Short mmCIF file of C-alpha atoms and ligand atoms in Angstrom, two decimals:
data_model
loop_
_atom_site.label_atom_id
_atom_site.label_comp_id
_atom_site.label_asym_id
_atom_site.label_seq_id
_atom_site.Cartn_x
_atom_site.Cartn_y
_atom_site.Cartn_z
CA UNK A 153 -214.08 118.39 370.19
CA UNK A 154 -215.26 119.23 373.96
CA UNK A 155 -214.59 122.48 374.50
CA UNK A 156 -211.55 123.08 377.41
CA UNK A 157 -210.85 125.90 379.72
CA UNK A 158 -207.01 127.07 380.71
CA UNK A 159 -205.80 129.87 382.81
CA UNK A 160 -204.77 133.24 382.11
CA UNK A 161 -201.83 132.46 383.75
CA UNK A 162 -201.23 128.88 382.52
CA UNK A 163 -200.05 126.83 385.66
CA UNK A 164 -203.93 125.16 385.20
CA UNK A 165 -203.61 121.77 383.62
CA UNK A 166 -206.64 121.65 380.91
CA UNK A 167 -210.74 120.95 382.42
CA UNK A 168 -213.98 121.46 381.46
CA UNK A 169 -216.95 124.06 381.69
CA UNK A 170 -218.13 121.59 384.73
CA UNK A 171 -215.28 120.80 387.00
CA UNK A 172 -213.99 125.39 386.31
CA UNK A 173 -217.92 126.80 386.69
CA UNK A 174 -217.47 125.91 390.59
CA UNK A 175 -214.59 127.15 391.31
CA UNK A 176 -213.31 130.50 391.78
CA UNK A 177 -209.86 131.23 390.32
CA UNK A 178 -207.98 129.06 389.23
CA UNK A 179 -204.60 127.82 391.39
CA UNK A 180 -202.50 129.74 390.17
CA UNK A 181 -204.05 132.44 390.59
CA UNK A 182 -205.30 132.79 386.57
CA UNK A 183 -209.18 133.33 385.43
CA UNK A 184 -209.80 130.68 383.36
CA UNK A 185 -211.13 131.06 379.91
CA UNK A 186 -211.85 129.01 376.91
CA UNK A 187 -208.96 126.82 375.07
CA UNK A 188 -209.94 128.61 371.54
CA UNK A 189 -212.46 130.67 370.74
CA UNK A 190 -216.20 129.07 369.53
CA UNK A 191 -216.45 130.60 366.17
CA UNK A 192 -219.68 131.30 364.48
CA UNK A 193 -220.81 131.10 360.83
CA UNK A 194 -222.67 134.12 358.79
CA UNK A 195 -225.26 130.97 357.60
CA UNK A 196 -225.63 130.64 362.03
CA UNK A 197 -226.15 133.94 362.96
CA UNK A 198 -229.51 133.92 359.81
CA UNK A 199 -230.74 131.00 360.70
CA UNK A 200 -230.45 132.41 364.27
CA UNK A 201 -232.02 135.49 364.13
CA UNK A 202 -235.95 133.80 364.68
CA UNK A 203 -234.90 131.88 367.77
CA UNK A 204 -236.07 132.97 371.67
CA UNK A 205 -233.67 134.66 374.17
CA UNK A 206 -234.40 131.79 375.50
CA UNK A 207 -233.80 129.43 371.98
CA UNK A 208 -230.35 131.19 371.19
CA UNK A 209 -229.19 131.16 375.52
CA UNK A 210 -229.34 127.79 374.19
CA UNK A 211 -227.55 127.33 371.08
CA UNK A 212 -224.64 129.91 372.49
CA UNK A 213 -224.14 128.01 375.51
CA UNK A 214 -223.69 125.06 374.00
CA UNK A 215 -220.42 126.01 372.32
CA UNK A 216 -219.00 126.63 375.70
CA UNK A 217 -221.30 124.33 377.44
CA UNK A 218 -220.24 120.54 375.85
CA UNK A 219 -220.15 118.75 378.98
CA UNK A 220 -223.66 119.61 380.02
CA UNK A 221 -226.45 117.03 378.32
CA UNK A 222 -227.81 118.45 375.65
CA UNK A 223 -231.69 118.19 376.32
CA UNK A 224 -230.34 119.65 380.10
CA UNK A 225 -228.86 122.45 379.68
CA UNK A 226 -232.26 123.21 377.00
CA UNK A 227 -234.32 122.90 380.00
CA UNK A 228 -232.23 125.07 381.95
CA UNK A 229 -231.82 128.05 379.12
CA UNK A 230 -236.02 127.36 378.76
CA UNK A 231 -236.71 127.60 382.81
CA UNK A 232 -234.34 131.02 383.11
CA UNK A 233 -234.84 133.18 379.95
CA UNK A 234 -238.88 133.39 380.76
CA UNK A 235 -240.50 136.16 380.25
CA UNK A 236 -241.77 136.15 384.08
CA UNK A 237 -239.07 136.71 385.72
CA UNK A 238 -237.60 139.23 383.04
CA UNK A 239 -241.13 141.22 383.35
CA UNK A 240 -239.69 143.57 385.64
CA UNK A 241 -238.88 146.99 383.31
CA UNK A 242 -240.22 149.57 382.22
CA UNK A 243 -244.30 149.39 381.59
CA UNK A 244 -243.88 149.02 377.65
CA UNK A 245 -241.84 147.04 377.54
CA UNK A 246 -241.32 143.94 375.40
CA UNK A 247 -241.58 141.78 378.20
CA UNK A 248 -241.70 138.36 375.89
CA UNK A 249 -238.56 139.40 373.89
CA UNK A 250 -236.67 139.63 377.57
CA UNK A 251 -234.02 141.86 376.72
CA UNK A 252 -235.42 143.92 373.76
CA UNK A 253 -233.84 147.08 372.55
CA UNK A 254 -235.58 150.35 372.93
CA UNK A 255 -234.38 152.95 370.24
CA UNK A 256 -233.76 156.06 370.47
CA UNK A 257 -234.56 159.06 368.19
CA UNK A 258 -233.81 163.04 366.68
CA UNK A 259 -230.33 163.53 367.27
CA UNK A 260 -230.18 160.11 368.77
CA UNK A 261 -230.67 158.10 366.03
CA UNK A 262 -229.45 155.22 365.48
CA UNK A 263 -228.82 155.47 369.21
CA UNK A 264 -230.67 152.64 371.27
CA UNK A 265 -230.82 151.07 374.30
CA UNK A 266 -230.52 147.66 374.89
CA UNK A 267 -232.64 146.58 378.28
CA UNK A 268 -230.98 143.84 380.26
CA UNK A 269 -232.10 145.03 383.53
CA UNK A 270 -236.10 143.93 384.02
CA UNK A 271 -235.00 141.23 386.00
CA UNK A 272 -235.84 140.69 389.25
CA UNK A 273 -233.31 143.14 390.92
CA UNK A 274 -233.87 145.08 388.33
CA UNK A 275 -230.00 145.25 387.28
CA UNK A 276 -228.24 143.60 383.78
CA UNK A 277 -226.55 140.97 387.03
CA UNK A 278 -230.29 139.39 386.90
CA UNK A 279 -229.46 138.00 382.77
CA UNK A 280 -225.93 135.66 383.93
CA UNK A 281 -226.84 135.17 386.91
CA UNK A 282 -230.58 133.29 387.08
CA UNK A 283 -228.78 131.19 384.56
CA UNK A 284 -225.73 130.81 387.19
CA UNK A 285 -228.76 129.28 389.80
CA UNK A 286 -230.40 127.28 387.45
CA UNK A 287 -226.58 125.76 386.48
CA UNK A 288 -226.00 125.32 390.12
CA UNK A 289 -228.27 123.65 391.08
CA UNK A 290 -228.55 121.14 388.55
CA UNK A 291 -224.60 120.43 388.22
CA UNK A 292 -224.90 120.11 392.56
CA UNK A 293 -227.61 117.38 392.14
CA UNK A 294 -225.21 115.70 389.39
CA UNK A 295 -222.45 115.32 392.17
CA UNK A 296 -224.93 114.53 394.87
CA UNK A 297 -223.18 118.38 397.05
CA UNK A 298 -223.89 120.72 398.87
CA UNK A 299 -222.12 124.67 398.38
CA UNK A 300 -222.05 127.43 400.85
CA UNK A 301 -221.90 130.84 398.99
CA UNK A 302 -220.43 134.06 401.31
CA UNK A 303 -219.99 136.86 399.90
CA UNK A 304 -219.94 140.64 401.00
CA UNK A 305 -222.42 143.12 399.26
CA UNK A 306 -222.87 146.86 399.15
CA UNK A 307 -226.38 145.83 396.77
CA UNK A 308 -225.89 145.46 393.67
CA UNK A 309 -223.94 141.75 393.30
CA UNK A 310 -225.77 140.49 397.07
CA UNK A 311 -229.49 140.85 396.03
CA UNK A 312 -229.02 139.71 392.01
CA UNK A 313 -227.32 136.23 393.80
CA UNK A 314 -229.87 135.86 396.46
CA UNK A 315 -232.78 136.18 393.85
CA UNK A 316 -230.81 133.78 392.16
CA UNK A 317 -230.23 131.02 394.60
CA UNK A 318 -233.26 131.53 396.14
CA UNK A 319 -234.81 128.08 397.38
CA UNK A 320 -232.68 126.24 395.24
CA UNK A 321 -232.36 122.89 396.01
CA UNK A 322 -228.22 122.11 397.27
CA UNK A 323 -227.30 125.57 398.39
CA UNK A 324 -227.06 128.56 400.89
CA UNK A 325 -226.67 132.15 400.30
CA UNK A 326 -225.00 133.51 403.59
CA UNK A 327 -224.62 137.28 402.76
CA UNK A 328 -223.01 139.63 404.61
CA UNK A 329 -224.10 143.53 404.44
CA UNK A 330 -223.40 147.07 406.00
CA UNK A 331 -225.88 148.09 408.71
CA UNK A 332 -227.74 150.43 407.60
CA UNK A 333 -226.27 152.12 404.88
CA UNK A 334 -227.39 150.77 401.44
CA UNK A 335 -230.38 152.22 400.42
CA UNK A 336 -234.25 151.90 401.68
CA UNK A 337 -234.96 149.94 398.00
CA UNK A 338 -232.26 147.70 398.33
CA UNK A 339 -232.45 146.62 402.40
CA UNK A 340 -236.26 146.42 401.17
CA UNK A 341 -234.37 144.04 398.14
CA UNK A 342 -232.61 141.73 399.94
CA UNK A 343 -234.52 141.13 403.67
CA UNK A 344 -238.05 140.93 402.28
CA UNK A 345 -236.64 137.39 400.89
CA UNK A 346 -238.58 134.65 403.51
CA UNK A 347 -236.85 131.79 401.57
CA UNK A 348 -234.61 129.55 404.61
CA UNK A 349 -231.66 129.20 401.93
CA UNK A 350 -231.58 132.78 402.04
CA UNK A 351 -229.71 134.15 405.70
CA UNK A 352 -229.13 138.10 405.28
CA UNK A 353 -226.56 139.42 407.94
CA UNK A 354 -226.42 143.05 408.64
CA UNK A 355 -223.20 143.85 410.24
CA UNK A 356 -222.43 146.78 412.21
CA UNK A 357 -220.09 148.50 410.30
CA UNK A 358 -218.82 149.31 406.49
CA UNK A 359 -219.02 147.37 403.39
CA UNK A 360 -215.36 146.73 403.88
CA UNK A 361 -215.50 145.10 407.30
CA UNK A 362 -218.09 143.24 405.23
CA UNK A 363 -216.06 142.24 403.09
CA UNK A 364 -212.45 141.62 405.54
CA UNK A 365 -215.06 138.64 406.66
CA UNK A 366 -215.38 137.08 403.58
CA UNK A 367 -212.21 137.45 403.52
CA UNK A 368 -210.68 135.97 407.00
CA UNK A 369 -213.12 133.07 406.96
CA UNK A 370 -212.67 131.48 402.79
CA UNK A 371 -208.98 132.01 404.83
CA UNK A 372 -209.32 129.36 406.68
CA UNK A 373 -208.86 126.53 403.86
CA UNK A 374 -210.13 123.87 406.60
CA UNK A 375 -213.83 125.13 406.74
CA UNK A 376 -214.01 126.32 403.53
CA UNK A 377 -213.38 122.39 402.65
CA UNK A 378 -216.31 121.28 405.80
CA UNK A 379 -218.54 123.65 405.18
CA UNK A 380 -217.84 123.87 401.49
CA UNK A 381 -218.14 127.84 400.61
CA UNK A 382 -218.11 129.17 397.57
CA UNK A 383 -218.52 132.79 395.70
CA UNK A 384 -220.96 134.15 392.42
CA UNK A 385 -218.71 136.51 392.16
CA UNK A 386 -217.96 138.30 388.31
CA UNK A 387 -215.29 136.35 387.12
CA UNK A 388 -216.99 133.11 387.18
CA UNK A 389 -216.54 132.16 384.36
CA UNK A 390 -220.27 131.32 383.96
CA UNK A 391 -221.46 134.48 384.62
CA UNK A 392 -218.99 135.52 381.73
CA UNK A 393 -220.57 132.89 378.81
CA UNK A 394 -224.38 133.68 379.57
CA UNK A 395 -223.67 137.46 379.33
CA UNK A 396 -222.10 137.27 375.75
CA UNK A 397 -225.62 135.60 374.12
CA UNK A 398 -227.32 139.36 375.18
CA UNK A 399 -224.45 140.58 372.89
CA UNK A 400 -225.67 138.68 370.02
CA UNK A 401 -229.20 138.97 371.13
CA UNK A 402 -228.50 143.06 370.59
CA UNK A 403 -226.88 142.30 367.18
CA UNK A 404 -229.66 140.25 366.15
CA UNK A 405 -232.67 142.57 366.87
CA UNK A 406 -230.13 145.46 365.11
CA UNK A 407 -228.40 144.25 362.38
CA UNK A 408 -230.78 144.22 359.09
CA UNK A 409 -227.81 142.21 356.76
CA UNK A 410 -225.25 139.65 358.33
CA UNK A 411 -222.98 141.55 357.89
CA UNK A 412 -223.92 144.93 359.01
CA UNK A 413 -221.11 146.46 361.92
CA UNK A 414 -222.81 148.14 365.07
CA UNK A 415 -221.13 149.43 368.14
CA UNK A 416 -221.81 149.16 371.32
CA UNK A 417 -220.98 151.16 374.76
CA UNK A 418 -220.91 149.63 378.38
CA UNK A 419 -221.13 151.40 381.61
CA UNK A 420 -217.85 148.77 383.09
CA UNK A 421 -216.72 148.80 386.18
CA UNK A 422 -214.66 144.93 386.54
CA UNK A 423 -214.87 144.77 382.50
CA UNK A 424 -217.06 141.24 383.27
CA UNK A 425 -219.64 142.44 380.75
CA UNK A 426 -218.07 144.70 378.41
CA UNK A 427 -215.60 141.20 378.24
CA UNK A 428 -218.26 139.04 377.41
CA UNK A 429 -218.86 141.30 374.08
CA UNK A 430 -214.64 141.08 373.65
CA UNK A 431 -215.59 137.74 374.21
CA UNK A 432 -218.66 138.25 371.46
CA UNK A 433 -216.95 139.89 368.93
CA UNK A 434 -213.68 137.49 369.41
CA UNK A 435 -216.34 134.78 367.90
CA UNK A 436 -217.20 136.30 364.65
CA UNK A 437 -220.62 138.44 365.62
CA UNK A 438 -220.11 141.78 363.91
CA UNK A 439 -219.25 143.68 366.64
CA UNK A 440 -217.26 146.55 365.80
CA UNK A 441 -216.51 149.28 368.16
CA UNK A 442 -216.83 147.37 371.92
CA UNK A 443 -216.95 151.28 373.39
CA UNK A 444 -216.15 151.32 377.48
CA UNK A 445 -217.69 153.57 379.68
CA UNK A 446 -216.47 154.74 382.88
CA UNK A 447 -217.71 157.09 385.96
CA UNK A 448 -214.68 159.28 388.11
CA UNK A 449 -213.39 156.02 388.38
CA UNK A 450 -211.23 155.62 385.21
CA UNK A 451 -208.31 153.28 385.62
CA UNK A 452 -209.63 151.50 382.31
CA UNK A 453 -210.97 155.08 380.48
CA UNK A 454 -207.12 155.82 381.08
CA UNK A 455 -205.80 152.68 379.93
CA UNK A 456 -207.46 152.71 376.61
CA UNK A 457 -205.91 156.16 376.31
CA UNK A 458 -202.36 155.29 376.88
CA UNK A 459 -201.56 152.07 377.35
CA UNK A 460 -201.55 152.23 381.30
CA UNK A 461 -203.00 149.91 383.90
CA UNK A 462 -203.17 151.88 387.30
CA UNK A 463 -205.43 150.37 390.06
CA UNK A 464 -206.50 152.91 392.59
CA UNK A 465 -205.90 153.29 396.13
CA UNK A 466 -208.76 152.99 398.63
CA UNK A 467 -208.30 157.07 399.26
CA UNK A 468 -208.31 157.59 395.37
CA UNK A 469 -211.45 155.15 394.48
CA UNK A 470 -214.44 157.42 394.59
CA UNK A 471 -218.12 157.19 395.86
CA UNK A 472 -219.90 158.28 393.59
CA UNK A 473 -223.46 158.80 391.79
CA UNK A 474 -223.13 155.67 389.75
CA UNK A 475 -221.89 153.19 392.90
CA UNK A 476 -221.27 149.93 391.27
CA UNK A 477 -219.22 151.57 388.76
CA UNK A 478 -216.74 152.41 392.03
CA UNK A 479 -213.86 149.85 391.56
CA UNK A 480 -210.17 150.45 392.28
CA UNK A 481 -209.18 147.71 389.76
CA UNK A 482 -211.38 145.81 387.61
CA UNK A 483 -211.44 142.12 388.14
CA UNK A 484 -212.22 140.52 384.95
CA UNK A 485 -209.78 142.36 382.44
CA UNK A 486 -207.31 140.12 382.75
CA UNK A 487 -209.02 138.16 380.19
CA UNK A 488 -208.60 140.68 378.09
CA UNK A 489 -204.75 141.24 377.81
CA UNK A 490 -204.60 136.95 378.05
CA UNK A 491 -205.64 137.78 374.34
CA UNK A 492 -203.52 140.74 373.76
CA UNK A 493 -200.96 139.69 374.39
CA UNK A 494 -200.94 136.55 372.55
CA UNK A 495 -202.15 134.74 375.18
CA UNK A 496 -198.56 134.27 376.58
CA UNK A 497 -199.40 133.46 379.62
CA UNK A 498 -195.46 134.30 381.34
CA UNK A 499 -196.05 137.69 380.20
CA UNK A 500 -199.41 138.08 382.21
CA UNK A 501 -198.14 136.44 384.73
CA UNK A 502 -194.83 139.44 384.16
CA UNK A 503 -197.77 141.90 384.19
CA UNK A 504 -199.95 141.34 387.11
CA UNK A 505 -196.66 140.85 389.34
CA UNK A 506 -196.09 144.63 388.32
CA UNK A 507 -200.25 144.98 389.56
CA UNK A 508 -198.89 143.43 392.85
CA UNK A 509 -195.75 145.21 393.57
CA UNK A 510 -196.00 148.37 391.54
CA UNK A 511 -199.90 149.25 392.05
CA UNK A 512 -199.99 148.22 387.55
CA UNK A 513 -198.47 147.98 384.63
CA UNK A 514 -197.43 149.59 380.98
CA UNK A 515 -198.00 147.45 378.30
CA UNK A 516 -195.05 148.04 374.94
CA UNK A 517 -195.91 149.84 372.43
CA UNK A 518 -196.32 146.44 370.23
CA UNK A 519 -198.95 145.30 372.40
CA UNK A 520 -200.61 148.63 372.69
CA UNK A 521 -200.84 148.86 368.78
CA UNK A 522 -202.99 145.36 369.17
CA UNK A 523 -205.05 147.21 371.98
CA UNK A 524 -206.30 149.98 369.46
CA UNK A 525 -206.28 147.38 366.65
CA UNK A 526 -209.37 145.46 368.95
CA UNK A 527 -211.76 147.74 368.26
CA UNK A 528 -212.12 149.31 372.01
CA UNK A 529 -212.54 152.63 372.83
CA UNK A 530 -213.35 154.53 375.28
CA UNK A 531 -214.80 157.42 377.97
CA UNK A 532 -215.67 159.33 381.03
CA UNK A 533 -218.38 160.43 382.99
CA UNK A 534 -219.06 162.31 385.88
CA UNK A 535 -221.50 163.39 388.19
CA UNK A 536 -222.48 166.35 386.49
CA UNK A 537 -222.58 164.26 382.83
CA UNK A 538 -224.93 162.35 384.66
CA UNK A 539 -227.16 164.12 385.68
CA UNK A 540 -227.77 166.37 382.39
CA UNK A 541 -227.36 163.03 380.18
CA UNK A 542 -230.72 161.86 383.08
CA UNK A 543 -232.06 164.85 382.14
CA UNK A 544 -231.66 165.19 379.03
CA UNK A 545 -232.56 162.07 377.97
CA UNK A 546 -235.95 162.64 379.98
CA UNK A 547 -236.52 166.23 378.27
CA UNK A 548 -235.92 165.58 374.76
CA UNK A 549 -237.50 160.56 374.24
CA UNK A 550 -239.32 160.79 377.41
CA UNK A 551 -236.71 158.16 378.98
CA UNK A 552 -236.15 157.12 382.58
CA UNK A 553 -232.50 155.88 382.78
CA UNK A 554 -230.28 155.19 385.55
CA UNK A 555 -226.98 157.11 387.27
CA UNK A 556 -224.74 153.85 384.93
CA UNK A 557 -227.12 153.51 381.81
CA UNK A 558 -226.37 157.13 381.90
CA UNK A 559 -222.63 157.40 381.71
CA UNK A 560 -223.14 154.67 379.19
CA UNK A 561 -225.96 157.11 376.80
CA UNK A 562 -223.14 160.30 377.49
CA UNK A 563 -219.80 158.13 376.53
CA UNK A 564 -222.18 156.88 373.20
CA UNK A 565 -223.19 160.36 372.09
CA UNK A 566 -219.49 161.00 371.67
CA UNK A 567 -218.32 157.36 370.38
CA UNK A 568 -221.09 157.23 367.16
CA UNK A 569 -220.46 156.96 363.87
CA UNK A 570 -222.12 157.56 361.30
CA UNK A 571 -224.51 154.97 359.99
CA UNK A 572 -223.49 152.69 361.97
CA UNK A 573 -226.33 152.08 364.67
CA UNK A 574 -224.91 152.02 368.20
CA UNK A 575 -226.78 149.84 371.53
CA UNK A 576 -225.89 151.62 374.50
CA UNK A 577 -226.35 148.58 377.41
CA UNK A 578 -228.77 149.38 380.06
CA UNK A 579 -227.43 147.83 383.59
CA UNK A 580 -230.21 148.74 385.79
CA UNK A 581 -233.49 150.65 386.40
CA UNK A 582 -233.45 154.41 387.70
CA UNK A 583 -236.21 152.69 390.76
CA UNK A 584 -233.63 151.55 392.24
CA UNK A 585 -231.55 154.80 392.53
CA UNK A 586 -234.17 157.86 392.68
CA UNK A 587 -232.14 160.32 394.61
CA UNK A 588 -229.54 161.06 391.57
CA UNK A 589 -233.03 160.38 389.43
CA UNK A 590 -235.09 162.51 391.62
CA UNK A 591 -232.14 165.50 391.25
CA UNK A 592 -231.64 165.32 387.48
CA UNK A 593 -234.83 165.41 386.97
CA UNK A 594 -237.57 166.82 389.81
CA UNK A 595 -238.95 163.47 389.55
CA UNK A 596 -239.08 160.23 391.50
CA UNK A 597 -238.88 157.66 389.08
CA UNK A 598 -241.77 154.94 388.46
CA UNK A 599 -241.67 151.23 390.80
CA UNK A 600 -242.31 148.69 389.09
CA UNK A 601 -245.63 147.26 390.58
CA UNK A 602 -245.05 143.50 391.83
CA UNK A 603 -242.45 145.85 394.11
CA UNK A 604 -244.61 148.94 395.47
CA UNK A 605 -245.75 145.24 397.19
CA UNK A 606 -242.55 144.53 398.15
CA UNK A 607 -241.15 147.96 400.18
CA UNK A 608 -244.18 147.40 402.47
CA UNK A 609 -243.33 143.23 403.33
CA UNK A 610 -242.00 142.69 406.91
CA UNK A 611 -238.49 142.70 406.89
CA UNK A 612 -235.58 139.09 408.02
CA UNK A 613 -232.61 140.24 408.80
CA UNK A 614 -230.12 139.55 411.58
CA UNK A 615 -227.81 142.03 413.29
CA UNK A 616 -224.45 140.93 414.24
CA UNK A 617 -221.14 142.95 415.08
CA UNK A 618 -218.97 142.02 412.63
CA UNK A 619 -217.38 138.65 414.02
CA UNK A 620 -215.65 135.82 412.67
CA UNK A 621 -216.06 132.90 414.54
CA UNK A 622 -219.50 133.98 415.28
CA UNK A 623 -220.72 134.16 411.32
CA UNK A 624 -218.72 130.68 410.97
CA UNK A 625 -221.10 130.02 414.45
CA UNK A 626 -224.11 130.99 411.71
CA UNK A 627 -222.94 128.98 409.46
CA UNK A 628 -222.26 125.43 411.27
CA UNK A 629 -225.74 126.34 412.17
CA UNK A 630 -227.31 126.46 409.33
CA UNK A 631 -225.57 123.99 408.14
CA UNK A 632 -226.76 121.30 410.94
CA UNK A 633 -223.59 120.56 412.02
C1 LIG B 400 -222.35 145.71 388.11
C2 LIG B 400 -222.51 146.60 387.75
C3 LIG B 400 -222.07 147.48 386.36
C4 LIG B 400 -220.41 147.39 386.12
O1 LIG B 400 -220.30 146.25 385.88
P1 LIG B 400 -219.28 145.18 385.40
O2 LIG B 400 -219.33 144.17 384.65
O3 LIG B 400 -218.31 145.45 386.43
O4 LIG B 400 -218.14 146.03 383.84
C5 LIG B 400 -222.65 148.81 385.87
N1 LIG B 400 -223.56 148.86 386.07
C6 LIG B 400 -224.32 148.64 387.21
C7 LIG B 400 -226.34 148.49 387.08
C8 LIG B 400 -223.77 147.30 387.81
O5 LIG B 400 -225.09 146.46 389.02
#
């Protein structure tokens, strides 16, 4: 039987994996979800214990991507999940495992770091984005199409997208970044790429100016259609599904018995990462608690404590030292709520209508009981907590962690249950956030060897005014029109 996908707002006719992954939102403004969750059995989990990451990715993804030739999907997984792609982490990491677990000890016994940040941009987004690159190239060739990805970035997502899409056939990337406002490391990461299909545009202005250009181009439907404009943002189902894989890998590494429950803490922003954990749990993976760790932008922590979801306006969306979690609303959250309300699309439409009109909603008591029963708990971490945690993990364990992972460890410690292992997902490496690391430990983070050279390479970026028509003409020119 083929897996079909439905919209959280109910209006979309059922569609298959290949057709939804090249699209963003469903036509009714909802997000795509599998019509049912595939189930794994204890026998399957036992059999998967010894698999490599690529083999496991194939086993998990074939459950969602059953309209792709099995041999092709297998080849995509093997091409993506290679130890020479995920090899930029700490020198003593076991890169052959792709996502190794680093156990802490002493007072942090049974707490492990699930290393997800050893990919080319040193952040967990490479785990799914690299697969998306392989997948897009494959699907576009199959359909004889091209795709022009247009995005705006303040750092992390843009670089992950560029490293995933560089030199892919049929794909071009036009990435707008705020001129002069990214760290030296982030600039080097993006601007030293010299692949002809990657176009870096530094927009004079702030991130919002870059974002406004992307919105304006996307709202020009004729242009969007004519130039096959697409995005790779965190609501893309292929990214969510690819993230499910490392929850399985983490559990398979940590659990000694097939029924052993393992808790997981996830530094969260747009709720994309932890949503994949929820899906793994729904598939039958013995995850106990899913712990949401937020920074000062605590819209999710508030929700899991009170049942009220209250999006923040710009003035109340703080710039913090864990910047990839600085969100005002969590774009993947709707998928979880869809499950909580029993997949009642009408209820989801009403709730998101309230988000649009009143800036949020409060669940009924009965719905909130389901949230509490779902295994989610939450906590928040501040700049001070971050510094203390980075320093303490460094001094206690000799392990340097990045500010986002520090938010995770802080909240993981608060939620550690005796006798139950707790994996904390490591979402970035400290090399990306030298300033905060220095403030916390007095030391510069080590930069992976492969990255030293990058910092000195020539940079290629075109500085442009915040002008929609100019960006359109650059796209037209690149496409050869
Ligand atoms: C994107 C990102 C996050 C947040 O992940 P979500 O899927 O948006 O919840 C956390 N940490 C880092 C380093 C990130 O890049």
